[in-house]
XYZ file of N, CA and C in Angstrom:
318
model
N 17.594 -28.697 16.505
C 17.913 -27.316 16.791
C 18.675 -26.732 15.603
N 18.336 -25.519 15.252
C 18.984 -24.838 14.138
C 20.180 -24.060 14.671
N 21.299 -24.183 13.973
C 22.506 -23.457 14.356
C 22.809 -22.440 13.264
N 22.898 -21.189 13.655
C 23.209 -20.122 12.707
C 24.683 -19.773 12.798
N 25.255 -19.454 11.665
C 26.659 -19.050 11.673
C 26.774 -17.629 12.216
N 27.959 -17.278 12.633
C 28.232 -15.946 13.166
C 27.903 -14.873 12.132
N 28.177 -15.164 10.862
C 27.953 -14.197 9.790
C 26.476 -13.901 9.553
N 25.580 -14.720 10.108
C 24.150 -14.465 9.953
C 23.756 -13.134 10.603
N 24.608 -12.645 11.479
C 24.376 -11.328 12.077
C 24.273 -10.241 11.027
N 25.002 -10.402 9.912
C 24.907 -9.426 8.821
C 23.501 -9.403 8.215
N 22.882 -10.567 8.139
C 21.517 -10.646 7.612
C 20.569 -9.875 8.526
N 20.713 -10.083 9.829
C 19.861 -9.377 10.790
C 20.077 -7.874 10.709
N 21.326 -7.443 10.602
C 21.616 -6.009 10.508
C 21.112 -5.416 9.197
N 21.154 -6.194 8.124
C 20.607 -5.725 6.849
C 19.103 -5.502 6.968
N 18.415 -6.401 7.619
C 16.977 -6.229 7.851
C 16.687 -4.985 8.669
N 17.468 -4.754 9.716
C 17.286 -3.559 10.541
C 17.578 -2.295 9.741
N 18.609 -2.335 8.917
C 18.954 -1.168 8.094
C 17.852 -0.870 7.085
N 17.225 -1.906 6.532
C 16.136 -1.666 5.578
C 14.949 -1.010 6.272
N 14.710 -1.351 7.529
C 13.649 -0.685 8.298
C 13.963 0.798 8.455
N 15.204 1.118 8.806
C 15.599 2.523 8.954
C 15.482 3.271 7.631
N 15.867 2.628 6.545
C 15.743 3.250 5.230
C 14.286 3.551 4.906
N 13.406 2.590 5.141
C 11.983 2.802 4.857
C 11.404 3.913 5.729
N 11.827 4.001 6.981
C 11.355 5.077 7.854
C 11.807 6.427 7.316
N 13.061 6.512 6.892
C 13.585 7.762 6.330
C 12.844 8.137 5.047
N 12.643 7.180 4.154
C 11.946 7.457 2.899
C 10.495 7.859 3.150
N 9.853 7.212 4.096
C 8.470 7.571 4.427
C 8.386 9.004 4.917
N 9.325 9.385 5.747
C 9.363 10.761 6.256
C 9.549 11.747 5.103
N 10.424 11.426 4.175
C 10.655 12.297 3.017
C 9.402 12.412 2.149
N 8.705 11.307 1.973
C 7.486 11.320 1.161
C 6.409 12.168 1.829
N 6.255 12.030 3.131
C 5.256 12.833 3.845
C 5.566 14.317 3.698
N 6.826 14.697 3.847
C 7.216 16.105 3.677
C 6.881 16.595 2.269
N 7.188 15.789 1.256
C 6.915 16.182 -0.129
C 5.412 16.279 -0.384
N 4.634 15.368 0.181
C 3.176 15.424 0.007
C 2.615 16.721 0.577
N 3.107 17.131 1.737
C 2.644 18.383 2.346
C 3.087 19.569 1.498
N 4.339 19.574 1.089
C 4.887 20.695 0.323
C 4.148 20.896 -0.994
N 3.856 19.819 -1.711
C 3.245 19.917 -3.033
C 1.734 19.662 -3.028
N 1.140 19.578 -1.841
C -0.305 19.397 -1.684
C -0.823 18.199 -2.489
N -0.161 17.069 -2.320
C -0.558 15.852 -3.031
C -1.750 15.222 -2.312
N -2.761 14.855 -3.085
C -3.960 14.237 -2.520
C -3.631 12.835 -2.013
N -4.395 12.387 -1.031
C -4.078 11.131 -0.361
C -5.002 9.975 -0.709
N -5.927 10.166 -1.604
C -6.916 9.125 -1.861
C -6.275 7.784 -2.206
N -5.342 7.773 -3.131
C -4.725 6.509 -3.543
C -3.978 5.859 -2.382
N -3.318 6.656 -1.546
C -2.597 6.097 -0.398
C -3.559 5.465 0.600
N -4.650 6.152 0.883
C -5.639 5.622 1.826
C -6.260 4.340 1.275
N -6.608 4.353 0.000
C -7.173 3.142 -0.608
C -6.171 1.989 -0.565
N -4.898 2.288 -0.796
C -3.865 1.254 -0.731
C -3.739 0.653 0.657
N -3.795 1.495 1.685
C -3.719 1.004 3.069
C -4.930 0.134 3.388
N -6.114 0.590 2.975
C -7.330 -0.199 3.208
C -7.209 -1.561 2.534
N -6.705 -1.580 1.302
C -6.567 -2.845 0.581
C -5.583 -3.776 1.291
N -4.459 -3.224 1.763
C -3.460 -4.043 2.462
C -4.054 -4.643 3.735
N -4.760 -3.832 4.518
C -5.392 -4.336 5.745
C -6.388 -5.445 5.403
N -7.155 -5.248 4.339
C -8.130 -6.277 3.951
C -7.441 -7.584 3.567
N -6.286 -7.499 2.926
C -5.559 -8.712 2.537
C -5.018 -9.440 3.760
N -4.570 -8.677 4.765
C -4.092 -9.302 6.004
C -5.240 -10.054 6.671
N -6.407 -9.405 6.772
C -7.568 -10.060 7.379
C -7.997 -11.284 6.575
N -7.940 -11.176 5.258
C -8.278 -12.310 4.395
C -7.332 -13.482 4.673
N -6.031 -13.191 4.701
C -5.036 -14.253 4.911
C -5.197 -14.895 6.286
N -5.444 -14.077 7.308
C -5.644 -14.632 8.653
C -6.872 -15.536 8.692
N -7.949 -15.076 8.086
C -9.168 -15.879 8.068
C -8.999 -17.159 7.275
N -8.342 -17.066 6.145
C -8.161 -18.223 5.273
C -7.269 -19.273 5.928
N -6.239 -18.812 6.624
C -5.300 -19.760 7.234
C -5.771 -20.252 8.600
N -6.917 -19.788 9.061
C -7.420 -20.190 10.376
C -7.977 -21.614 10.382
N -8.136 -22.202 9.198
C -8.744 -23.520 9.121
C -10.239 -23.438 8.870
N -10.760 -22.230 8.916
C -12.181 -21.994 8.634
C -12.256 -20.987 7.494
N -12.225 -21.470 6.256
C -12.162 -20.576 5.098
C -13.265 -19.521 5.040
N -14.413 -19.760 5.679
C -15.468 -18.749 5.646
C -15.042 -17.458 6.356
N -14.029 -17.552 7.216
C -13.528 -16.356 7.907
C -12.784 -15.411 6.968
N -12.435 -15.884 5.774
C -11.720 -15.026 4.827
C -12.597 -13.879 4.350
N -13.897 -13.980 4.540
C -14.809 -12.918 4.104
C -14.583 -11.617 4.866
N -13.916 -11.693 6.003
C -13.621 -10.461 6.757
C -12.801 -9.487 5.931
N -12.061 -9.977 4.971
C -11.236 -9.109 4.142
C -11.888 -8.682 2.842
N -13.159 -8.982 2.684
C -13.810 -8.691 1.404
C -14.012 -7.200 1.148
N -13.959 -6.368 2.191
C -14.129 -4.924 1.989
C -13.015 -4.340 1.126
N -11.929 -5.062 0.968
C -10.819 -4.590 0.148
C -11.165 -4.467 -1.322
N -12.222 -5.141 -1.749
C -12.615 -5.046 -3.157
C -13.083 -3.634 -3.499
N -13.701 -2.948 -2.546
C -14.119 -1.559 -2.770
C -12.880 -0.682 -2.946
N -11.871 -0.896 -2.099
C -10.626 -0.134 -2.218
C -9.934 -0.449 -3.543
N -9.959 -1.707 -3.952
C -9.335 -2.089 -5.218
C -10.036 -1.419 -6.399
N -11.347 -1.325 -6.350
C -12.088 -0.623 -7.394
C -11.687 0.855 -7.423
N -11.565 1.467 -6.242
C -11.126 2.862 -6.175
C -9.736 3.053 -6.755
N -8.821 2.127 -6.463
C -7.468 2.206 -7.017
C -7.493 2.050 -8.536
N -8.350 1.171 -9.021
C -8.497 1.000 -10.470
C -8.977 2.298 -11.116
N -9.986 2.933 -10.519
C -10.495 4.194 -11.059
C -9.429 5.289 -11.020
N -8.639 5.316 -9.951
C -7.529 6.280 -9.871
C -6.535 6.048 -11.006
N -6.212 4.786 -11.256
C -5.257 4.457 -12.310
C -5.779 4.867 -13.679
N -7.035 4.552 -13.952
C -7.632 4.917 -15.238
C -7.662 6.435 -15.391
N -8.080 7.145 -14.337
C -8.148 8.606 -14.406
C -6.764 9.220 -14.593
N -5.768 8.693 -13.908
C -4.407 9.208 -14.045
C -3.901 9.007 -15.469
N -4.053 7.807 -15.998
C -3.600 7.531 -17.363
C -4.313 8.385 -18.386
N -5.628 8.506 -18.247
C -6.426 9.304 -19.174
C -6.010 10.770 -19.131
N -5.799 11.296 -17.934
C -5.417 12.699 -17.787
C -4.013 12.946 -18.336
N -3.080 12.045 -18.054
C -1.716 12.208 -18.560
C -1.672 12.173 -20.081
N -2.546 11.397 -20.690
C -2.603 11.321 -22.149
C -3.364 12.490 -22.765
N -3.967 13.318 -21.925
C -4.697 14.475 -22.428
C -6.061 14.134 -22.989
N -6.637 13.041 -22.554
C -7.956 12.632 -23.034
C -9.034 13.277 -22.174
N -9.216 14.564 -22.344
C -10.243 15.284 -21.604
C -9.713 15.819 -20.298
N -10.513 16.660 -19.657
C -10.077 17.247 -18.390
C -10.059 16.198 -17.282
N -9.270 16.466 -16.259
C -9.235 15.573 -15.108
C -10.571 15.582 -14.394
N -10.967 14.473 -13.845
C -12.227 14.378 -13.127
C -12.077 14.932 -11.721
N -13.172 15.394 -11.155
C -13.152 15.847 -9.760
C -12.944 14.657 -8.829
N -13.506 13.492 -9.207
C -13.312 12.283 -8.416
C -13.015 11.151 -9.373
N -12.091 10.319 -9.139
C -11.220 10.301 -7.978
C -10.064 11.279 -8.116
N -9.785 11.984 -7.052
C -8.664 12.928 -7.031
C -7.458 12.152 -6.528
N -6.708 11.592 -7.448
C -5.587 10.729 -7.085
C -4.263 11.473 -7.131
N -4.238 12.566 -7.838
C -3.041 13.387 -7.916
C -3.484 14.798 -8.211
N -2.585 15.750 -8.013
C -2.940 17.145 -8.270
C -2.461 17.552 -9.623
């Protein structure tokens, strides 16, 4: 049996506080995205990629590695994120006009 010290309560409270901080920051980001009309493509692609990694990890750790293929759709999202990154860098450097797609930022 594991015995935790009384002070371990601080660790638990720190974890809870970090959750509250992330909720507050997320709310602030959503407000700013609406205010400045920021496009969501990169965020959506990031969420898709994260979900695919979770499915990959679950399948891989199931003892049946062939189940990891359930997360393979994340490669499409990763390609989209790569294109967003290249387009953002190219546009910031002034190498031609911004492309219509991918619209990763305004």
